[in-house]
Amino acid sequence: MSYSQCMFGLEVTETMGDSSYWLQKYYRVLSSKVERIYTSSLHTDMTIAIEEKKYECHRAILCAFSSYFEAMFASGMKESISGIVKIEGTDSSLFESILDYIYKGSNVVNEENAEDMLAAATFLQMECLRTRCEEFISEALTSANCFETWRMAVWHSNQYIQQQAWMYIMSNFVKIAKETEFLLLEKDELVSVIKDDLLNTPDEDFVVQSVLTWLQHDLNDRGQFCEELFSYLKLPLTKWEFLIEMYRKYPFLKEYSECQKYIEDGKHIYRQPAHRHDSSSSAIAYRSSSSHEDILVVIAHRPSIPGSRNVLALGFSSRKWYYLDSLPYDPGVDFATCVYSNDIFLTGGSLCDRGFLQYRAPRNEWMDYRNWSMQTGRIQHTMAVCSKKLYAIGGYFNTPQQGYKLLSSIEEFELGSDGWIEVGALTVPVSSTSATSYNEKILLFGGESCDRIETATIQCFDTKTQTASVIGQLPIASKLTRAIVCDSYSYVVLTNGTIVQLDHRTDAVTIAGQMENFARSQFGLSQRLGSLIIVGGQIITPDSKATKLYFSNMLMYDLFSKKVNIMGETLPPPKVIEGCHKITQEKKFLCVEYVDRGIHYVPFTFESVEMALLTSIVNNRRRLKQSTE
């Protein structure tokens, strides 16, 4: 491309049939004339002094290429009057190449001068030459020079090269980790690499091995960084065999207690599959380059289309919704779900109250266990998992003689067994409640007791002693609560937006936060990386006869900052959420994306909730006035 094309940002091809052919001829003539006045020193009106040399130039041409010179000559500085510009810190031979680029359009960037040329082009504010240098340096990236190039870009504050070099490092980590340059990285550089979600690695075993190799290269000096580096490793995602062999292969780890703690925590997660997703640590979150992806599975009743058996999942990395295997039958509404390891279990429901389903994630397949139906049919109940046992708790049973009967019974299904057994009873029979589990104990929060009265009780069922008790109270009586475990706490979200925290170590109950203008029920709740994720739900209004409206938005409540944000993703289409769980799935099963079929819903915001509530109150008063008259 000639200098004039570069200056005007144009690329043209010679085609006799269109105007670009004549434009190309124009550029050629202009380029040759400019080169001639440079080589013959005609019409020069300024002098640039570098080292001991002087160069006769043209203000107009330099200003066309350099914002530095344009600003200088337009500012009234002494150089604009004297016509003599002295430039310090630049090599004269390098500047001669720059003049060849300006006047002749020469390709002056090469391996020897690329970095110096970039610095000069940046200083002189020559965008076209700077871009050429950036492209050249980026195209010359290798596994041996990528870190050096990245450091250079950081030093020059060049965002483009910095980004290109970093993406090269992320994409080629396996090859780079075998280079000598990798062993010479600074600690902070290594931390930046291993903590990046974009790191392309065959598995987390390779990342851990690479870090340990880096440590062993100079263990005397680098041993002090061992514990910090381990805090960024995803040990729970390594292979079980790799974890148990670490002390044998790397005996020096026995000298670092914090490293041992991280290793034992990784083993603990393997041994406790029922609680694999309870941690807020990024150590259990798959990288975007992995063959697996963390997903949010939503099992819901869609009011506008009864009988829908679709199961949708949101990919946390891809930010897309996918179809998973459909339910084998329609359970109706008011069923319950829970997660063990990566599998989801579903029981009961208005259309199949003894039903029992399992979603097997490794096969993306729902299994129908009709032969292992619950002893008692249940709706509006809840489920929990302890060890390798599932529990179905409370709810209602529809009897031919008495109609709906509130249940206190608790049924247990041990994985690998062939049936449900009744193992205990609640102190306070409840429906429409929520449950969490920890240390062989199940906690139930609020719900609806006898005569459809909401309760504030927090109940505990000890699965070892098979006894139940009341251990606390919610701030207010509340049904349709949603609860989740995050680290050492259970978090309960009430329909008014209050977030209640229960400390598993002390059973202390406190208010952890408040989401203003929440007013929703039958929403989904999950957690990831220390944030609660609230999905969909039905808007609550004082008027029970009002048209039911549903949320399409998804909220994220940060448990540390106590701030709530509306996520960019929306629920397709809004629903009553019966089950909402974070699991991990192989990307090969995330192949059928959700497609909007043209059904559009108003995405409710906090302000629209207030408007809906106000409208409902006004309508109530109008009806009351009419009935009085």
XYZ file of C-alpha atoms in Angstrom:
629
model
C 0.000 0.000 0.000
C 1.370 3.462 -0.894
C 1.799 6.234 1.652
C -1.260 8.135 0.381
C -3.465 5.087 0.654
C -2.280 4.588 4.207
C -2.833 8.236 5.030
C -6.440 8.189 3.861
C -7.143 4.679 5.221
C -8.010 3.317 1.758
C -7.282 0.081 -0.046
C -8.025 -0.150 -3.744
C -7.567 -2.749 -6.432
C -6.932 -2.122 -10.101
C -10.146 -2.813 -11.992
C -10.549 -1.107 -15.360
C -14.325 -1.134 -15.108
C -14.671 1.038 -11.988
C -13.358 4.258 -10.459
C -10.887 2.446 -8.182
C -8.637 1.904 -11.184
C -8.310 5.660 -11.707
C -7.927 6.223 -7.972
C -5.027 3.766 -7.993
C -3.368 5.674 -10.816
C -3.848 8.897 -8.837
C -2.071 7.413 -5.808
C 0.823 6.248 -7.959
C 1.343 9.667 -9.474
C 1.072 11.398 -6.100
C 3.453 8.929 -4.482
C 6.099 9.307 -7.187
C 5.921 13.122 -7.038
C 6.286 13.174 -3.246
C 9.253 10.828 -3.453
C 10.862 13.095 -6.090
C 10.587 16.260 -4.023
C 12.145 14.357 -1.098
C 15.112 12.957 -3.016
C 15.743 16.286 -4.782
C 15.176 18.387 -1.610
C 12.760 20.652 -3.488
C 10.457 23.070 -1.604
C 11.690 22.079 1.859
C 10.577 24.430 4.634
C 11.892 22.856 7.843
C 14.902 21.043 9.267
C 14.980 18.114 11.691
C 18.200 17.719 13.687
C 19.009 14.279 15.129
C 22.408 13.548 16.663
C 24.890 15.213 14.284
C 22.689 14.995 11.192
C 20.112 17.306 9.682
C 17.192 16.398 7.423
C 15.420 18.844 5.143
C 11.681 18.107 5.167
C 8.221 19.484 4.368
C 5.871 20.610 7.109
C 2.677 19.681 5.268
C 3.795 16.124 4.588
C 5.072 15.512 8.118
C 1.875 16.959 9.590
C -0.193 14.645 7.388
C 1.519 11.638 8.952
C 2.367 12.776 12.466
C 0.018 14.331 15.021
C 3.156 15.222 16.975
C 4.399 17.569 14.231
C 0.894 18.819 13.484
C 0.422 19.913 17.111
C 3.894 21.435 17.224
C 3.454 23.638 14.164
C -0.069 24.661 15.095
C 0.844 25.678 18.651
C 3.071 28.663 17.912
C 6.077 26.987 19.565
C 9.545 28.287 18.679
C 10.044 25.333 16.315
C 7.094 26.511 14.226
C 8.786 29.890 13.832
C 12.420 28.843 13.402
C 11.583 25.817 11.271
C 14.231 23.785 13.110
C 13.170 20.779 15.219
C 15.639 18.918 17.409
C 14.638 15.391 18.422
C 16.454 13.689 21.310
C 16.647 9.974 22.076
C 16.134 8.729 18.517
C 18.776 7.065 16.387
C 19.459 8.909 13.118
C 19.464 5.734 11.018
C 16.073 4.828 12.480
C 14.698 8.261 11.581
C 16.013 7.890 8.058
C 13.937 4.724 7.781
C 10.914 6.647 9.057
C 11.450 9.291 6.360
C 11.704 6.531 3.740
C 8.354 5.245 5.012
C 6.756 8.706 4.875
C 8.056 9.849 1.496
C 8.460 6.537 -0.342
C 6.033 4.181 1.344
C 8.910 1.743 1.978
C 8.331 -1.321 4.164
C 10.888 -0.323 6.783
C 9.841 -2.514 9.730
C 11.998 -5.601 10.310
C 12.966 -7.970 13.096
C 15.941 -5.851 14.190
C 14.190 -2.496 14.449
C 10.542 -3.351 15.161
C 10.589 -2.459 18.869
C 12.553 0.791 18.358
C 10.360 1.689 15.397
C 7.255 1.140 17.531
C 8.635 3.422 20.238
C 9.458 6.141 17.694
C 6.090 5.841 15.951
C 4.330 6.090 19.293
C 6.363 9.155 20.287
C 5.793 10.880 16.928
C 2.100 9.855 17.007
C 2.304 8.213 13.601
C -0.743 5.954 13.722
C -0.169 4.216 10.402
C 3.449 3.277 11.165
C 2.531 2.258 14.728
C -0.151 -0.059 13.361
C 2.351 -1.599 10.934
C 4.785 -2.212 13.825
C 2.030 -3.787 15.923
C 1.054 -6.155 13.121
C 4.672 -7.136 12.449
C 5.464 -7.844 16.106
C 2.224 -9.771 16.632
C 2.811 -11.930 13.557
C 6.329 -12.772 14.822
C 5.151 -14.232 18.133
C 6.616 -17.624 19.110
C 6.603 -19.771 22.211
C 10.134 -18.556 22.910
C 9.532 -14.798 22.603
C 5.869 -14.314 23.619
C 6.594 -13.358 27.228
C 9.369 -10.979 26.200
C 7.004 -9.372 23.690
C 4.248 -9.138 26.296
C 6.610 -7.396 28.740
C 7.679 -4.968 26.015
C 4.053 -4.125 25.272
C 3.349 -3.518 28.957
C 6.389 -1.263 29.173
C 5.235 0.777 26.145
C 1.569 0.695 27.273
C 0.634 -0.829 23.919
C -2.725 -2.481 24.499
C -2.916 -4.149 21.084
C 0.391 -6.042 21.277
C -0.179 -6.775 24.949
C -3.509 -8.393 24.119
C -2.155 -10.302 21.122
C 0.820 -11.629 23.092
C -1.363 -12.649 26.013
C -3.832 -14.465 23.796
C -0.893 -16.284 22.195
C 0.303 -17.329 25.655
C -3.179 -18.523 26.604
C -3.626 -20.480 23.360
C -0.178 -22.081 23.328
C 0.406 -22.740 27.007
C 1.215 -26.450 26.550
C 4.117 -25.633 24.230
C 5.241 -22.554 26.169
C 5.381 -24.464 29.479
C 8.117 -26.649 27.977
C 10.312 -23.682 27.019
C 13.238 -22.508 29.132
C 11.661 -19.026 29.222
C 8.748 -20.433 31.226
C 11.090 -21.459 34.044
C 12.424 -17.891 34.178
C 9.054 -16.223 34.712
C 8.567 -13.922 37.668
C 6.136 -15.147 40.299
C 3.514 -12.505 39.482
C 3.705 -13.402 35.791
C 3.100 -17.066 36.585
C 0.152 -16.144 38.799
C -1.384 -14.112 35.962
C -1.132 -17.124 33.665
C -2.563 -19.832 35.902
C -5.473 -17.754 37.206
C -6.706 -16.725 33.748
C -9.965 -18.388 32.715
C -8.845 -18.390 29.048
C -5.818 -20.615 29.663
C -5.902 -23.453 27.128
C -4.743 -26.619 28.863
C -5.536 -30.298 28.297
C -6.476 -30.601 31.987
C -5.731 -29.063 35.364
C -3.147 -31.778 36.067
C -0.910 -30.146 33.446
C -1.246 -26.705 35.076
C -0.331 -28.080 38.500
C 2.633 -29.995 37.086
C 3.875 -26.861 35.295
C 3.719 -24.826 38.507
C 5.538 -27.528 40.480
C 8.244 -27.695 37.782
C 8.646 -23.905 38.027
C 8.983 -24.161 41.819
C 11.543 -26.959 41.649
C 13.687 -24.987 39.195
C 14.809 -22.820 42.134
C 13.100 -24.221 45.212
C 15.356 -22.412 47.673
C 14.220 -18.990 46.475
C 10.770 -19.891 45.164
C 9.561 -22.065 48.026
C 8.203 -18.927 49.698
C 5.674 -18.624 46.850
C 4.424 -22.202 47.078
C 1.369 -21.529 49.237
C 0.299 -18.467 47.247
C 0.547 -20.339 43.949
C -1.495 -23.237 45.320
C -4.319 -20.845 46.147
C -4.808 -20.319 42.386
C -4.686 -23.986 41.366
C -7.865 -25.919 40.576
C -6.930 -29.035 42.535
C -10.529 -30.343 42.834
C -10.609 -30.543 39.018
C -7.474 -32.682 38.747
C -7.714 -36.458 38.513
C -8.154 -38.366 41.760
C -5.047 -40.471 41.015
C -3.016 -37.299 40.501
C -4.124 -35.908 43.879
C -3.274 -38.971 45.902
C 0.148 -39.288 44.215
C 1.225 -35.676 44.777
C 3.117 -36.227 48.030
C 5.027 -39.170 46.553
C 6.005 -37.338 43.365
C 6.653 -34.001 45.044
C 7.796 -34.750 48.614
C 8.821 -31.128 49.248
C 5.100 -30.272 49.529
C 5.037 -31.893 52.967
C 6.984 -28.905 54.245
C 4.164 -26.466 53.442
C 1.077 -26.819 55.630
C -1.097 -24.538 53.472
C -0.293 -26.581 50.368
C -1.307 -29.712 52.236
C -4.572 -27.997 53.191
C -5.380 -27.236 49.535
C -4.602 -30.822 48.558
C -6.760 -32.247 51.347
C -9.594 -29.855 50.437
C -9.424 -31.179 46.891
C -9.655 -34.741 48.173
C -12.556 -33.783 50.450
C -14.580 -32.508 47.489
C -14.008 -35.843 45.753
C -15.192 -37.677 48.855
C -18.248 -35.448 49.302
C -19.979 -35.399 45.897
C -23.242 -34.333 47.542
C -21.626 -30.990 48.408
C -19.385 -30.516 45.355
C -21.222 -27.385 44.255
C -21.494 -25.740 47.705
C -18.131 -23.991 47.536
C -17.671 -20.388 46.399
C -14.076 -21.114 45.358
C -13.014 -20.581 41.758
C -11.032 -23.813 42.157
C -14.137 -25.808 41.183
C -15.051 -23.592 38.202
C -14.002 -24.945 34.810
C -12.054 -22.707 32.439
C -13.740 -21.539 29.250
C -11.238 -23.601 27.242
C -12.167 -26.822 29.032
C -14.170 -29.635 27.445
C -16.609 -29.143 30.338
C -18.705 -26.105 31.223
C -20.485 -24.982 34.364
C -24.183 -24.709 33.580
C -27.323 -23.539 35.348
C -30.089 -26.088 34.792
C -33.647 -24.739 35.016
C -36.580 -27.136 35.385
C -39.784 -25.190 35.302
C -43.504 -25.073 34.739
C -44.333 -22.732 31.874
C -47.805 -21.334 32.613
C -48.657 -20.453 29.026
C -47.809 -23.905 27.638
C -48.954 -26.743 29.947
C -47.255 -30.070 29.468
C -43.870 -28.695 28.428
C -41.085 -31.185 29.208
C -38.179 -29.082 27.999
C -35.157 -28.632 30.264
C -32.939 -25.606 29.602
C -29.419 -24.840 30.775
C -27.407 -21.602 30.717
C -23.678 -21.961 29.996
C -21.735 -19.688 32.334
C -18.848 -19.342 29.861
C -20.739 -19.248 26.572
C -23.593 -17.113 28.018
C -26.039 -19.117 25.901
C -29.111 -21.215 26.681
C -29.172 -24.851 25.566
C -31.690 -27.685 25.512
C -30.809 -30.720 27.597
C -32.573 -34.073 27.348
C -36.323 -33.594 27.883
C -38.176 -35.018 30.857
C -39.596 -38.493 30.083
C -43.023 -37.325 31.247
C -44.735 -34.159 32.451
C -44.649 -34.157 36.280
C -47.040 -31.201 36.390
C -46.314 -28.573 39.026
C -45.111 -28.555 42.649
C -42.454 -31.266 42.210
C -39.103 -31.167 44.036
C -35.487 -31.482 42.865
C -31.994 -31.847 44.325
C -28.434 -32.515 43.115
C -25.961 -35.261 43.976
C -22.554 -34.797 42.368
C -23.512 -33.829 38.797
C -26.830 -35.671 38.676
C -30.247 -34.099 39.269
C -33.082 -35.965 40.958
C -36.797 -35.138 40.695
C -39.679 -36.494 42.772
C -43.452 -36.045 42.893
C -45.524 -33.418 41.154
C -49.203 -32.740 40.558
C -49.434 -35.183 37.607
C -47.251 -37.974 39.034
C -47.025 -37.596 42.797
C -44.993 -40.772 43.355
C -42.680 -40.159 40.391
C -38.895 -40.493 40.627
C -36.527 -39.281 37.900
C -32.760 -38.946 37.594
C -30.824 -36.778 35.136
C -27.531 -38.542 34.420
C -25.171 -35.787 33.314
C -22.449 -38.045 31.830
C -25.037 -39.282 29.313
C -27.328 -36.240 29.117
C -30.215 -38.594 29.806
C -33.249 -38.661 32.097
C -34.002 -42.020 33.728
C -37.536 -42.933 34.846
C -37.502 -45.131 37.979
C -41.147 -46.164 38.118
C -40.210 -49.311 40.027
C -38.685 -47.191 42.787
C -41.594 -44.811 43.365
C -41.949 -43.082 46.721
C -44.104 -44.759 49.334
C -46.250 -41.639 49.660
C -47.271 -39.395 46.793
C -46.067 -35.830 47.350
C -46.551 -32.338 45.972
C -45.257 -29.029 47.337
C -42.541 -30.976 49.196
C -38.785 -30.468 49.230
C -35.677 -32.612 48.732
C -32.175 -32.756 50.201
C -29.067 -34.944 49.964
C -26.819 -36.265 52.742
C -23.949 -38.635 52.000
C -25.310 -41.023 49.362
C -28.925 -40.676 50.412
C -31.808 -38.654 48.990
C -34.591 -37.340 51.196
C -38.151 -36.340 50.259
C -39.646 -34.207 53.013
C -43.111 -32.936 53.910
C -45.530 -31.587 51.337
C -49.075 -32.750 50.581
C -50.609 -36.114 49.697
C -53.950 -36.241 47.889
C -56.148 -38.901 49.566
C -59.476 -39.979 48.064
C -61.184 -39.701 51.460
C -59.671 -36.540 52.950
C -58.387 -34.680 49.893
C -55.003 -32.996 50.371
C -53.299 -34.046 53.591
C -50.302 -32.169 55.004
C -47.361 -34.509 55.566
C -44.733 -34.615 58.274
C -43.104 -37.820 57.015
C -39.575 -38.051 55.619
C -38.587 -40.708 53.093
C -35.051 -41.820 52.297
C -33.548 -43.372 49.172
C -30.005 -44.683 49.380
C -28.251 -44.567 46.015
C -27.701 -48.102 44.822
C -30.684 -49.463 46.763
C -34.013 -50.529 45.322
C -36.598 -48.386 47.068
C -37.689 -45.563 49.356
C -38.204 -46.071 53.095
C -39.787 -43.815 55.710
C -37.149 -42.725 58.245
C -38.642 -39.953 60.346
C -41.071 -37.091 60.787
C -40.887 -33.313 61.057
C -41.651 -31.524 64.304
C -43.845 -29.112 62.342
C -45.472 -30.561 59.183
C -44.872 -28.144 56.296
C -45.279 -27.720 52.567
C -43.831 -25.098 50.205
C -40.594 -25.041 52.176
C -36.909 -25.193 51.189
C -34.018 -27.277 52.475
C -30.235 -27.427 52.669
C -27.907 -30.022 54.182
C -24.552 -30.157 55.974
C -22.745 -32.638 58.228
C -25.482 -35.272 57.975
C -28.153 -32.749 58.951
C -30.999 -31.306 56.893
C -32.349 -27.812 57.525
C -35.841 -26.668 56.514
C -36.777 -22.998 56.292
C -40.316 -21.728 56.804
C -43.135 -23.048 54.674
C -46.848 -23.523 55.085
C -48.131 -25.445 58.121
C -51.649 -26.585 59.035
C -54.599 -24.577 57.694
C -52.327 -22.945 55.071
C -50.661 -20.754 57.705
C -47.145 -19.541 56.901
C -44.501 -20.407 59.479
C -41.129 -18.942 60.438
C -39.714 -22.139 61.953
C -36.281 -23.436 61.038
C -36.295 -27.201 61.500
C -33.391 -29.643 61.615
C -33.529 -33.342 60.769
C -30.521 -35.355 61.951
C -30.108 -38.181 59.434
C -27.940 -40.203 61.835
C -30.343 -40.184 64.772
C -33.395 -39.773 62.514
C -34.817 -37.124 64.841
C -36.231 -33.672 64.056
C -36.250 -30.458 66.074
C -36.886 -26.722 65.764
C -33.582 -24.845 65.989
C -34.537 -21.264 65.117
C -36.850 -18.769 63.497
C -36.823 -16.754 60.293
C -37.310 -12.972 60.681
C -40.863 -13.367 59.335
C -43.196 -16.237 58.587
C -42.665 -17.176 54.952
C -43.615 -19.916 52.514
C -42.018 -20.552 49.120
C -38.559 -19.727 50.455
C -35.511 -20.742 48.447
C -32.302 -21.922 50.136
C -28.745 -22.719 49.062
C -25.439 -23.621 50.725
C -22.340 -21.499 50.161
C -19.236 -22.562 52.085
C -20.094 -22.786 55.813
C -23.468 -21.067 55.548
C -26.997 -21.660 54.383
C -28.616 -18.684 52.658
C -32.380 -18.363 52.499
C -34.099 -15.886 50.172
C -37.596 -14.863 51.269
C -40.262 -13.636 48.883
C -39.840 -10.045 50.142
C -36.139 -10.036 49.189
C -34.731 -10.598 52.676
C -31.620 -12.795 52.657
C -31.189 -14.859 55.817
C -27.891 -16.475 56.766
C -27.522 -19.522 59.018
C -24.027 -20.329 60.279
C -23.544 -24.102 60.154
C -20.971 -23.963 62.946
C -23.156 -22.181 65.492
C -26.719 -22.341 64.080
C -26.807 -18.541 64.488
C -29.423 -16.877 62.266
C -28.809 -13.366 60.943
C -30.058 -11.135 58.131
C -27.338 -11.082 55.484
C -28.969 -8.578 53.138
C -32.093 -7.104 51.619
C -33.052 -6.821 47.953
C -35.360 -3.844 47.543
C -38.572 -4.132 45.499
C -38.066 -7.887 45.169
C -41.695 -9.059 45.519
C -41.461 -12.377 43.698
C -42.214 -16.014 44.469
C -41.531 -19.377 42.852
C -38.147 -18.212 41.601
C -35.020 -20.301 41.156
C -31.959 -19.969 43.387
C -28.377 -21.141 42.909
C -24.898 -19.867 43.743
C -21.602 -19.525 41.908
C -18.314 -17.967 42.996
C -19.821 -16.355 46.082
C -22.864 -14.832 44.406
C -26.490 -15.857 44.696
C -28.244 -16.240 41.339
C -31.994 -15.592 41.371
C -33.872 -16.768 38.282
C -37.331 -15.743 37.058
C -40.367 -16.166 39.294
C -43.854 -14.773 39.626
C -44.547 -11.183 40.614
C -46.411 -10.890 43.916
C -49.379 -8.509 44.024
C -51.963 -7.877 46.777
C -54.719 -8.804 44.317
C -55.013 -12.594 44.139
C -57.308 -12.245 41.101
C -54.851 -10.159 39.136
C -53.331 -11.574 35.960
C -50.210 -13.528 36.865
C -47.062 -11.895 35.587
C -43.635 -13.514 35.414
C -40.091 -12.244 35.551
C -37.702 -12.846 32.697
C -34.705 -11.272 34.412
C -31.935 -12.953 36.382
C -30.394 -11.290 39.418
C -26.948 -11.747 40.923
C -26.476 -10.877 44.590
C -22.838 -10.636 45.703
C -22.609 -12.018 49.241
C -19.437 -10.035 49.950
C -20.302 -6.588 48.582
C -24.050 -7.086 49.314
C -24.896 -5.586 45.931
C -27.521 -6.867 43.527
C -27.187 -6.585 39.757
C -29.430 -7.556 36.866
C -27.562 -10.100 34.735
C -27.243 -9.629 30.998
C -28.906 -12.976 30.355
C -32.686 -13.390 30.561
C -34.802 -16.441 31.218
C -36.359 -17.769 28.020
C -39.525 -17.426 28.451
C -40.469 -16.508 32.064
C -41.623 -19.424 34.200
C -42.492 -20.751 37.632
C -39.178 -22.316 38.633
C -39.454 -25.726 40.313
C -35.763 -26.666 40.116
C -32.630 -24.568 39.593
C -29.189 -26.159 39.976
C -25.584 -25.505 38.987
C -23.819 -28.588 37.624
C -21.063 -29.323 35.123
C -21.679 -30.755 31.673
C -19.509 -31.831 28.748
C -19.702 -29.290 25.946
C -20.479 -32.008 23.408
C -23.960 -32.192 24.968
C -24.426 -28.410 24.768
C -25.080 -28.423 21.055
C -28.753 -27.498 20.674
C -29.185 -23.808 21.417
C -32.462 -22.337 22.570
C -34.176 -20.453 19.749
C -36.622 -17.642 20.433
C -39.856 -18.622 18.677
C -41.196 -15.100 18.705
C -42.913 -15.188 22.109
C -41.930 -11.980 23.839
C -42.402 -10.992 27.478
C -41.835 -7.706 29.241
C -38.528 -8.003 31.120
C -39.530 -6.730 34.555
C -37.214 -4.378 36.387
C -37.424 -3.199 39.971
C -39.292 -0.100 38.782
C -41.859 -2.147 36.846
C -42.512 -4.234 39.959
C -43.400 -1.061 41.871
C -45.715 0.000 39.039
C -47.454 -3.409 39.002
C -47.972 -3.275 42.774
C -49.333 0.258 42.582
C -51.718 -0.709 39.766
C -52.964 -3.673 41.790
C -53.636 -1.489 44.861
C -55.524 1.089 42.771
C -57.668 -1.664 41.195
C -58.449 -3.111 44.621
C -59.617 0.274 45.901
C -61.726 0.835 42.785
C -63.468 -2.543 43.221
C -64.022 -1.863 46.932
C -65.576 1.527 46.156
C -67.852 0.025 43.492
C -69.050 -2.738 45.833
C -69.801 -0.145 48.569
C -71.812 1.985 46.190
